CSV table of C-alpha atoms and ligand atoms in Angstrom, one decimal:
chain,number,residue,atom,x,y,z
A,1,UNK,CA,28.1,22.2,27.7
A,2,UNK,CA,24.6,23.7,27.4
A,3,UNK,CA,21.8,22.0,29.3
A,4,UNK,CA,19.1,23.2,27.0
A,5,UNK,CA,19.0,20.2,24.6
A,6,UNK,CA,15.8,18.1,24.2
A,7,UNK,CA,15.2,15.6,27.1
A,8,UNK,CA,14.3,12.1,26.3
A,9,UNK,CA,12.6,10.9,29.5
A,10,UNK,CA,13.3,7.3,30.1
A,11,UNK,CA,15.6,7.4,27.0
A,12,UNK,CA,12.4,6.7,24.9
A,13,UNK,CA,13.4,6.3,21.3
A,14,UNK,CA,17.1,6.9,22.0
A,15,UNK,CA,19.5,4.6,20.2
A,16,UNK,CA,22.5,4.1,22.6
A,17,UNK,CA,24.5,1.3,20.9
A,18,UNK,CA,24.6,-1.2,18.1
A,19,UNK,CA,24.0,-4.9,18.6
A,20,UNK,CA,23.9,-8.0,16.4
A,21,UNK,CA,22.3,-10.2,19.2
A,22,UNK,CA,18.7,-9.6,18.6
A,23,UNK,CA,15.9,-7.2,17.7
A,24,UNK,CA,12.3,-6.2,18.5
A,25,UNK,CA,10.0,-5.0,15.8
A,26,UNK,CA,7.4,-3.3,17.8
A,27,UNK,CA,5.1,-2.5,14.9
A,28,UNK,CA,5.2,-6.0,13.3
A,29,UNK,CA,5.2,-7.9,16.6
A,30,UNK,CA,8.4,-9.7,15.7
A,31,UNK,CA,11.2,-10.8,18.0
A,32,UNK,CA,14.4,-12.2,16.5
A,33,UNK,CA,17.6,-13.6,18.0
A,34,UNK,CA,20.5,-13.3,15.5
A,35,UNK,CA,18.0,-13.2,12.7
A,36,UNK,CA,15.9,-16.3,13.8
A,37,UNK,CA,12.3,-15.6,14.7
A,38,UNK,CA,11.5,-16.8,18.2
A,39,UNK,CA,8.6,-18.9,16.8
A,40,UNK,CA,11.2,-20.8,14.7
A,41,UNK,CA,13.5,-21.3,17.7
A,42,UNK,CA,10.6,-22.5,20.0
A,43,UNK,CA,9.6,-25.0,17.4
A,44,UNK,CA,13.1,-26.4,16.6
A,45,UNK,CA,15.6,-25.5,19.3
A,46,UNK,CA,16.4,-25.7,23.0
A,47,UNK,CA,17.4,-23.1,25.5
A,48,UNK,CA,20.9,-24.4,25.6
A,49,UNK,CA,21.2,-24.0,21.8
A,50,UNK,CA,19.6,-20.5,22.0
A,51,UNK,CA,22.1,-19.4,24.7
A,52,UNK,CA,24.9,-20.6,22.5
A,53,UNK,CA,23.4,-18.6,19.6
A,54,UNK,CA,23.0,-15.5,21.6
A,55,UNK,CA,26.4,-15.5,23.1
A,56,UNK,CA,28.4,-16.8,20.1
A,57,UNK,CA,26.5,-15.5,17.1
A,58,UNK,CA,25.7,-18.7,15.2
A,59,UNK,CA,23.8,-22.0,16.0
A,60,UNK,CA,26.4,-24.6,17.1
A,61,UNK,CA,27.4,-27.6,15.0
A,62,UNK,CA,27.4,-31.0,16.8
A,63,UNK,CA,31.0,-30.7,18.1
A,64,UNK,CA,30.5,-27.1,19.4
A,65,UNK,CA,27.2,-28.1,21.0
A,66,UNK,CA,28.6,-31.0,22.9
A,67,UNK,CA,31.5,-28.9,24.1
A,68,UNK,CA,29.0,-26.2,25.2
A,69,UNK,CA,26.8,-28.7,27.0
A,70,UNK,CA,29.9,-29.9,28.9
A,71,UNK,CA,30.6,-26.3,30.0
A,72,UNK,CA,27.0,-25.9,31.1
A,73,UNK,CA,27.0,-29.3,32.9
A,74,UNK,CA,30.3,-28.5,34.6
A,75,UNK,CA,29.1,-25.0,35.5
A,76,UNK,CA,25.7,-25.9,37.1
A,77,UNK,CA,27.1,-27.0,40.5
A,78,UNK,CA,27.0,-24.3,43.1
A,79,UNK,CA,30.0,-23.6,45.3
A,80,UNK,CA,29.5,-24.8,48.9
A,81,UNK,CA,29.6,-21.3,50.3
A,82,UNK,CA,26.8,-20.2,48.0
A,83,UNK,CA,24.7,-23.1,49.0
A,84,UNK,CA,25.3,-22.2,52.7
A,85,UNK,CA,24.5,-18.6,52.0
A,86,UNK,CA,21.2,-19.6,50.4
A,87,UNK,CA,20.5,-22.0,53.2
A,88,UNK,CA,21.1,-19.3,55.8
A,89,UNK,CA,19.7,-16.1,54.3
A,90,UNK,CA,17.1,-17.0,51.6
A,91,UNK,CA,13.4,-17.2,52.5
A,92,UNK,CA,12.9,-14.0,54.4
A,93,UNK,CA,12.7,-11.4,51.7
A,94,UNK,CA,11.3,-11.6,48.1
A,95,UNK,CA,13.1,-14.4,46.1
A,96,UNK,CA,14.3,-11.7,43.6
A,97,UNK,CA,16.1,-10.1,46.5
A,98,UNK,CA,17.5,-13.5,47.4
A,99,UNK,CA,18.6,-14.1,43.8
A,100,UNK,CA,20.3,-10.7,43.6
A,101,UNK,CA,22.2,-11.4,46.8
A,102,UNK,CA,23.1,-14.9,45.7
A,103,UNK,CA,24.6,-13.9,42.4
A,104,UNK,CA,26.5,-11.2,44.1
A,105,UNK,CA,27.9,-13.8,46.6
A,106,UNK,CA,28.8,-15.9,43.5
A,107,UNK,CA,30.9,-12.9,42.3
A,108,UNK,CA,32.7,-12.6,45.6
A,109,UNK,CA,33.2,-16.4,45.8
A,110,UNK,CA,34.5,-17.1,42.3
A,111,UNK,CA,34.9,-14.3,40.0
A,112,UNK,CA,36.1,-11.2,41.9
A,113,UNK,CA,38.8,-10.0,39.6
A,114,UNK,CA,39.5,-6.9,37.5
A,115,UNK,CA,41.6,-6.9,34.3
A,116,UNK,CA,39.8,-9.8,32.6
A,117,UNK,CA,39.7,-10.0,28.8
A,118,UNK,CA,36.2,-10.0,27.2
A,119,UNK,CA,36.7,-13.8,26.5
A,120,UNK,CA,37.4,-14.5,30.2
A,121,UNK,CA,34.3,-12.4,31.0
A,122,UNK,CA,32.3,-14.5,28.6
A,123,UNK,CA,33.4,-17.7,30.3
A,124,UNK,CA,32.3,-16.3,33.6
A,125,UNK,CA,29.0,-15.4,32.0
A,126,UNK,CA,28.5,-18.9,30.8
A,127,UNK,CA,29.2,-20.2,34.2
A,128,UNK,CA,26.5,-17.8,35.6
A,129,UNK,CA,24.0,-18.9,33.0
A,130,UNK,CA,24.7,-22.5,33.9
A,131,UNK,CA,24.2,-21.8,37.6
A,132,UNK,CA,21.0,-19.7,37.5
A,133,UNK,CA,18.5,-22.6,37.6
A,134,UNK,CA,20.4,-24.2,40.5
A,135,UNK,CA,20.3,-20.9,42.4
A,136,UNK,CA,16.6,-20.2,41.6
A,137,UNK,CA,15.6,-23.7,42.5
A,138,UNK,CA,17.6,-23.6,45.8
A,139,UNK,CA,15.9,-20.4,46.7
A,140,UNK,CA,12.5,-21.8,46.0
A,141,UNK,CA,13.2,-25.0,48.0
A,142,UNK,CA,14.4,-22.9,50.9
A,143,UNK,CA,11.3,-20.7,50.7
A,144,UNK,CA,9.2,-23.9,51.1
A,145,UNK,CA,11.3,-25.2,53.9
A,146,UNK,CA,12.5,-28.1,51.9
A,147,UNK,CA,16.0,-29.5,51.3
A,148,UNK,CA,18.1,-28.1,48.4
A,149,UNK,CA,18.2,-30.6,45.5
A,150,UNK,CA,21.5,-30.8,43.7
A,151,UNK,CA,21.5,-31.1,39.9
A,152,UNK,CA,21.2,-34.4,38.2
A,153,UNK,CA,23.5,-35.3,35.3
A,154,UNK,CA,22.1,-36.2,31.9
A,155,UNK,CA,19.1,-33.8,32.1
A,156,UNK,CA,18.6,-30.8,29.9
A,157,UNK,CA,18.7,-27.3,31.3
A,158,UNK,CA,14.9,-27.1,31.4
A,159,UNK,CA,14.6,-30.7,32.9
A,160,UNK,CA,17.2,-30.0,35.5
A,161,UNK,CA,15.6,-26.7,36.4
A,162,UNK,CA,12.3,-28.5,37.2
A,163,UNK,CA,14.1,-31.4,38.8
A,164,UNK,CA,15.9,-29.1,41.2
A,165,UNK,CA,12.7,-27.1,41.8
A,166,UNK,CA,10.3,-29.9,42.5
A,167,UNK,CA,12.6,-32.8,43.5
A,168,UNK,CA,11.3,-35.1,40.8
A,169,UNK,CA,11.9,-35.4,37.0
A,170,UNK,CA,9.4,-33.5,34.9
A,171,UNK,CA,7.2,-35.0,32.3
A,172,UNK,CA,8.1,-34.4,28.6
A,173,UNK,CA,5.3,-31.8,28.3
A,174,UNK,CA,6.4,-30.0,31.5
A,175,UNK,CA,10.0,-29.8,30.2
A,176,UNK,CA,8.8,-28.5,26.8
A,177,UNK,CA,6.8,-25.8,28.6
A,178,UNK,CA,9.8,-24.8,30.7
A,179,UNK,CA,12.2,-24.8,27.7
A,180,UNK,CA,9.8,-22.6,25.7
A,181,UNK,CA,9.5,-20.1,28.5
A,182,UNK,CA,13.2,-20.0,28.8
A,183,UNK,CA,13.7,-19.5,25.1
A,184,UNK,CA,11.2,-16.7,24.7
A,185,UNK,CA,12.5,-14.7,27.7
A,186,UNK,CA,16.1,-15.0,26.8
A,187,UNK,CA,16.7,-11.7,25.1
A,188,UNK,CA,14.7,-8.6,24.3
A,189,UNK,CA,16.5,-5.7,22.8
A,190,UNK,CA,17.5,-2.7,24.9
A,191,UNK,CA,15.1,-3.5,27.7
A,192,UNK,CA,15.7,-1.8,31.1
A,193,UNK,CA,17.5,-4.8,32.8
A,194,UNK,CA,19.8,-5.4,29.8
A,195,UNK,CA,20.6,-1.7,29.6
A,196,UNK,CA,21.4,-1.8,33.2
A,197,UNK,CA,23.9,-4.7,32.6
A,198,UNK,CA,25.5,-2.8,29.8
A,199,UNK,CA,25.9,0.4,31.9
A,200,UNK,CA,27.7,-1.8,34.5
A,201,UNK,CA,30.0,-3.7,32.1
A,202,UNK,CA,30.8,-0.4,30.4
A,203,UNK,CA,32.7,0.7,33.5
A,204,UNK,CA,34.9,-2.4,33.0
A,205,UNK,CA,33.3,-3.9,36.0
A,206,UNK,CA,32.8,-7.7,35.9
A,207,UNK,CA,30.2,-10.0,34.5
A,208,UNK,CA,28.7,-11.0,37.9
A,209,UNK,CA,28.1,-7.3,38.6
A,210,UNK,CA,26.5,-6.9,35.2
A,211,UNK,CA,24.1,-9.8,35.8
A,212,UNK,CA,23.4,-8.6,39.4
A,213,UNK,CA,22.5,-5.1,37.9
A,214,UNK,CA,20.2,-6.9,35.4
A,215,UNK,CA,18.5,-8.8,38.2
A,216,UNK,CA,18.0,-5.7,40.3
A,217,UNK,CA,16.4,-3.9,37.4
A,218,UNK,CA,14.3,-6.8,36.3
A,219,UNK,CA,12.8,-7.0,39.8
A,220,UNK,CA,10.5,-3.9,39.4
A,221,UNK,CA,6.8,-4.2,38.6
A,222,UNK,CA,7.1,-2.1,35.4
A,223,UNK,CA,9.5,-4.7,34.1
A,224,UNK,CA,9.9,-8.4,35.0
A,225,UNK,CA,8.0,-8.0,38.3
A,226,UNK,CA,4.8,-7.6,36.3
A,227,UNK,CA,4.3,-11.4,35.8
A,228,UNK,CA,3.6,-12.0,39.5
A,229,UNK,CA,1.4,-9.0,39.8
A,230,UNK,CA,-0.6,-9.9,36.7
A,231,UNK,CA,-1.5,-13.4,38.0
A,232,UNK,CA,-2.5,-11.9,41.4
A,233,UNK,CA,-4.7,-9.5,39.6
A,234,UNK,CA,-6.4,-12.2,37.4
A,235,UNK,CA,-7.1,-14.3,40.5
A,236,UNK,CA,-8.5,-11.2,42.4
A,237,UNK,CA,-10.8,-10.4,39.5
A,238,UNK,CA,-11.8,-14.0,39.8
A,239,UNK,CA,-14.4,-14.6,37.1
A,240,UNK,CA,-14.8,-13.6,33.4
A,241,UNK,CA,-18.1,-11.8,34.4
A,242,UNK,CA,-16.1,-9.4,36.7
A,243,UNK,CA,-13.5,-8.5,34.2
A,244,UNK,CA,-15.1,-5.7,32.3
A,245,UNK,CA,-16.1,-3.7,35.3
A,246,UNK,CA,-12.9,-4.3,37.1
A,247,UNK,CA,-10.8,-3.1,34.2
A,248,UNK,CA,-13.1,-0.1,33.7
A,249,UNK,CA,-12.7,0.8,37.3
A,250,UNK,CA,-8.9,0.4,37.2
A,251,UNK,CA,-8.5,2.6,34.2
A,252,UNK,CA,-10.8,5.2,35.7
A,253,UNK,CA,-8.5,5.3,38.7
A,254,UNK,CA,-5.5,5.5,36.3
A,255,UNK,CA,-4.1,2.2,37.8
A,256,UNK,CA,-1.7,0.3,35.6
A,257,UNK,CA,-3.1,-3.0,34.5
A,258,UNK,CA,-0.2,-5.4,34.9
A,259,UNK,CA,0.8,-7.5,31.9
A,260,UNK,CA,-0.3,-4.9,29.4
A,261,UNK,CA,1.5,-2.3,27.4
A,262,UNK,CA,5.1,-2.1,26.2
A,263,UNK,CA,7.5,0.7,25.4
A,264,UNK,CA,8.3,-0.9,22.0
A,265,UNK,CA,5.4,-3.2,21.0
A,266,UNK,CA,2.4,-1.3,19.8
A,267,UNK,CA,0.8,-4.6,18.6
A,268,UNK,CA,0.4,-8.0,20.3
A,269,UNK,CA,3.6,-9.2,21.9
A,270,UNK,CA,4.7,-12.3,20.0
A,271,UNK,CA,5.8,-13.9,23.3
A,272,UNK,CA,2.4,-13.4,24.8
A,273,UNK,CA,0.8,-15.1,21.8
A,274,UNK,CA,2.9,-18.2,22.4
A,275,UNK,CA,2.2,-18.2,26.1
A,276,UNK,CA,-1.5,-17.6,25.7
A,277,UNK,CA,-1.8,-20.9,23.7
A,278,UNK,CA,0.2,-22.8,26.4
A,279,UNK,CA,-2.0,-21.2,29.1
A,280,UNK,CA,-5.1,-22.2,27.3
A,281,UNK,CA,-4.1,-25.8,26.9
A,282,UNK,CA,-2.6,-26.2,30.3
A,283,UNK,CA,-5.5,-24.7,32.2
A,284,UNK,CA,-8.0,-26.8,30.3
A,285,UNK,CA,-6.1,-30.0,31.3
A,286,UNK,CA,-5.7,-28.9,34.9
A,287,UNK,CA,-9.3,-27.9,35.5
A,288,UNK,CA,-8.3,-24.2,35.9
A,289,UNK,CA,-10.2,-23.1,32.8
A,290,UNK,CA,-11.8,-20.3,34.8
A,291,UNK,CA,-8.4,-18.7,35.4
A,292,UNK,CA,-7.7,-18.6,31.6
A,293,UNK,CA,-11.2,-17.5,30.8
A,294,UNK,CA,-10.9,-14.6,33.3
A,295,UNK,CA,-7.6,-13.6,31.7
A,296,UNK,CA,-9.1,-13.7,28.3
A,297,UNK,CA,-12.0,-11.5,29.5
A,298,UNK,CA,-9.5,-9.1,31.0
A,299,UNK,CA,-7.6,-9.0,27.6
A,300,UNK,CA,-10.9,-8.3,25.8
A,301,UNK,CA,-11.8,-5.5,28.2
A,302,UNK,CA,-8.4,-4.0,27.9
A,303,UNK,CA,-8.1,-4.2,24.1
A,304,UNK,CA,-11.6,-2.7,23.6
A,305,UNK,CA,-10.5,0.3,25.7
A,306,UNK,CA,-6.8,0.6,25.0
A,307,UNK,CA,-6.1,-1.4,21.8
A,308,UNK,CA,-6.3,1.7,19.6
A,309,UNK,CA,-3.5,3.2,21.8
A,310,UNK,CA,-1.3,0.2,21.1
A,311,UNK,CA,-1.8,-1.5,24.5
A,312,UNK,CA,-2.0,-5.3,24.3
A,313,UNK,CA,-1.0,-8.2,26.5
A,314,UNK,CA,2.8,-8.4,27.0
A,315,UNK,CA,4.9,-11.4,27.9
A,316,UNK,CA,4.0,-11.1,31.6
A,317,UNK,CA,0.3,-11.5,31.2
A,318,UNK,CA,-0.1,-15.2,30.5
A,319,UNK,CA,3.3,-16.4,31.8
A,320,UNK,CA,2.2,-16.7,35.4
A,321,UNK,CA,-0.5,-19.4,34.9
A,322,UNK,CA,2.0,-21.3,32.8
A,323,UNK,CA,4.7,-21.2,35.5
A,324,UNK,CA,2.2,-22.1,38.2
A,325,UNK,CA,1.3,-25.2,36.2
A,326,UNK,CA,4.8,-26.5,36.4
A,327,UNK,CA,5.3,-26.1,40.1
A,328,UNK,CA,6.3,-22.5,40.7
A,329,UNK,CA,4.6,-20.2,43.2
A,330,UNK,CA,3.9,-16.6,42.3
A,331,UNK,CA,6.9,-15.1,44.0
A,332,UNK,CA,9.2,-17.3,41.8
A,333,UNK,CA,7.9,-16.1,38.5
A,334,UNK,CA,10.4,-13.2,38.1
A,335,UNK,CA,13.4,-15.3,39.2
A,336,UNK,CA,12.6,-17.8,36.4
A,337,UNK,CA,12.5,-14.8,34.0
A,338,UNK,CA,15.9,-13.7,35.4
A,339,UNK,CA,17.4,-17.2,34.9
A,340,UNK,CA,16.4,-17.1,31.2
A,341,UNK,CA,17.4,-13.5,30.6
A,342,UNK,CA,20.9,-14.2,32.0
A,343,UNK,CA,21.7,-15.3,28.4
A,344,UNK,CA,20.7,-12.0,27.0
A,345,UNK,CA,22.5,-10.0,29.7
A,346,UNK,CA,25.7,-12.0,29.2
A,347,UNK,CA,25.6,-12.1,25.4
A,348,UNK,CA,25.0,-8.3,25.1
A,349,UNK,CA,27.5,-7.4,27.9
A,350,UNK,CA,30.2,-9.6,26.1
A,351,UNK,CA,29.4,-7.9,22.8
A,352,UNK,CA,29.4,-4.4,24.3
A,353,UNK,CA,32.6,-4.7,26.2
A,354,UNK,CA,34.5,-5.8,23.1
A,355,UNK,CA,34.0,-2.3,21.7
A,356,UNK,CA,33.5,-0.5,24.9
A,357,UNK,CA,32.4,3.0,25.5
A,358,UNK,CA,31.5,4.2,29.0
A,359,UNK,CA,27.9,5.1,29.4
A,360,UNK,CA,27.7,8.6,30.8
A,361,UNK,CA,24.7,10.6,29.8
A,362,UNK,CA,23.8,14.0,31.1
A,363,UNK,CA,20.8,15.5,32.9
A,364,UNK,CA,19.4,19.0,32.7
A,365,UNK,CA,20.0,20.8,35.9
A,366,UNK,CA,16.9,22.5,37.2
A,367,UNK,CA,18.1,23.3,40.7
A,368,UNK,CA,19.3,26.6,42.2
A,369,UNK,CA,22.2,28.1,40.4
A,370,UNK,CA,23.5,30.2,43.2
A,371,UNK,CA,26.1,30.9,44.4
A,372,UNK,CA,24.2,30.6,47.7
A,373,UNK,CA,25.4,31.8,51.0
A,374,UNK,CA,26.2,29.0,53.4
A,375,UNK,CA,24.1,29.4,56.6
A,376,UNK,CA,25.5,27.6,59.6
A,377,UNK,CA,23.2,24.9,61.0
A,378,UNK,CA,22.2,26.7,64.2
A,379,UNK,CA,20.9,29.7,62.1
A,380,UNK,CA,18.8,27.6,59.7
B,1,LIG,N1,-2.5,-0.2,32.1
B,1,LIG,C1,-3.1,1.0,32.0
B,1,LIG,N2,-2.7,2.1,31.3
B,1,LIG,C2,-1.5,1.9,30.6
B,1,LIG,C3,-0.8,0.7,30.6
B,1,LIG,C4,-1.3,-0.4,31.4
B,1,LIG,N3,-0.7,-1.5,31.5
B,1,LIG,N4,0.3,0.8,29.9
B,1,LIG,C5,0.3,2.0,29.4
B,1,LIG,N5,-0.8,2.7,29.9
B,1,LIG,C6,-1.2,4.1,29.6
B,1,LIG,C7,-0.5,5.0,30.6
B,1,LIG,O1,-1.3,5.2,31.7
B,1,LIG,C8,-0.4,6.3,29.8
B,1,LIG,O2,-1.6,6.9,29.7
B,1,LIG,P1,-1.7,8.5,29.7
B,1,LIG,O3,-1.0,9.0,28.4
B,1,LIG,O4,-3.2,8.8,29.6
B,1,LIG,O5,-1.0,9.0,30.9
B,1,LIG,C9,0.0,5.7,28.4
B,1,LIG,O6,-0.7,4.5,28.3
B,1,LIG,C10,1.5,5.6,28.1
B,1,LIG,O7,2.0,4.8,29.2
B,1,LIG,P2,3.5,4.9,29.7
B,1,LIG,O8,3.5,4.1,31.0
B,1,LIG,O9,4.0,6.3,29.7
B,1,LIG,O10,4.2,4.2,28.5
B,1,LIG,P3,5.5,3.4,28.5
B,1,LIG,O11,6.1,3.4,27.2
B,1,LIG,O12,6.5,3.9,29.6
B,1,LIG,O13,4.9,2.0,29.0
B,1,LIG,C11,5.1,0.2,30.4
B,1,LIG,C12,5.6,0.8,29.1
B,1,LIG,C13,5.9,0.8,31.6
B,1,LIG,C14,5.5,-1.3,30.3
B,1,LIG,C15,3.6,0.3,30.6
B,1,LIG,O14,2.8,-0.2,29.6
B,1,LIG,C16,3.2,-0.3,31.9
B,1,LIG,O15,3.4,0.2,33.0
B,1,LIG,N6,2.6,-1.6,31.9
B,1,LIG,C17,2.2,-2.3,33.1
B,1,LIG,C18,3.4,-3.0,33.7
B,1,LIG,C19,3.9,-4.2,32.8
B,1,LIG,O16,3.1,-5.0,32.4
B,1,LIG,N7,5.2,-4.2,32.6
B,1,LIG,C20,5.9,-5.3,31.9
B,1,LIG,C21,6.4,-4.8,30.5
B,1,LIG,S1,7.1,-6.2,29.6
B,1,LIG,C22,8.6,-6.4,30.4
B,1,LIG,O17,9.2,-5.5,30.9
B,1,LIG,C23,9.1,-7.7,30.4
C-alpha cells in the first residue's frame, strides 16, 4: 500500500465509526445524548437515568428503572481484595494513577475472561459504572489518611458518591450539584478517552480493559487533566486585576491556557455554560467570590484575544471550583470526571463491539528505507 496519502494529524476531522449514543455540534454549541439536549437532562433527569439511556438507548420506564437501580446498588460494593489494594497502594502517586490501577485490579479480580458476549460485556460495564464512585471515594479517603467509608443503601448515585467521599450525607443542593456534574461529563462524542476505549474493545479485549484505557487517556492535561490545572492557574493568577496581563504573558510565551479551546467546539462549550452558573452561585454563597471573579476576568481576557479563533472556556474551566465546593481537593477532579465518563466508555464500547471492526490505522513511514548494512556493536 502506498504511504503517500494525506495525513490527518491527531485524526482531526476523521470519522472512524457510527454511533447512536450521542453527538457534539461544535458550531451550535449543542451536546445531545440519544437526541436529548444535556440542558433537558440536567433539568429533568438523574445520572442513573442518563446512564441507562446511554447504555440502553431509551429512557427507562418505572419497572426498567427499578431493575437498573437494583443492579447499580448491588454493584456498588467493592470486592475485599480491591479495598485492600486501595488501602495498601493508593495515596502515593496521582489519584488518576491510583484509579487506573484500581480498575485494572477489578478486572483481575472479577472479570478476567475472554469469549464474553457483548451483553455479558455490558453487564460487566454496568458493574464498573456502579463501582466507580466507591473506588474514587476510597482513593480520596486514603489520600487524606482517613478510613474508607462503605456505601449506604437508599442513597442516589450522586448522594452516595458524596457520602463515601466526605463521610456524611450531602445536602440536597450538594447532591444536585454532584448529579449535574455527573450528567454533563457522561459522554462526549469521539473524545480521546472514548476513542481509546473503543480501540481496546475492538481487539475483543474486555470491558475493564476498555475502561482502564479510557482512564489512562483521560488523565492527560490536554484532556480530562485540564480541570485540575485550570483551577490551579486561576488561584495562581489570584485576582481579577491580574488576569489580563497574566493571560497576555501566557499567550506571548505560547503557553496553553488550561480550560480553554476544544477540537470540536468553536463556540462556548454548553457544559461550561452550566458549570459557570453553578460556580457563580456557589462561590457567592461560600465567600469565594474572588475566585469566580478572577475566572471570569480570565475568560474575558481569553475571549478578547482568542474568541475570533473559536477558543472559549471548555468544560474543565469552571468545574474545579464547583468540585471544590462539594469537598473534593484538586487532585480528585479528574477521577470524578472519569467516574462520570465511565457511562460513555461503556455505552460506546458495548455499541461498537456489537458490530466490531478492529481499529488498525496506518502511519506514513519517514525513516530510512535501507537496506542498511548491519554493523556489529564493537564497530559502531
Ligand atoms: N490556550 C492558548 N492557545 C490555545 C489554546 C489554549 N487553551 N487552545 C488552542 N490554542 C491555540 C494553539 O496554540 C494553536 O495556535 P497556533 O495555531 O498559533 O499554533 C491553535 O490555537 C490551535 O490549537 P491546537 O492545540 O492545535 O488545537 P486542537 O484542536 O488540538 O485543540 C485542545 C484542542 C488540545 C483542547 C487545545 O485547545 C488545548 O490544548 N486546550 C488547553 C487544554 C484543555 O483545556 N483541555 C481540555 C479540553 S476539553 C476535554 O478534553 C474534556
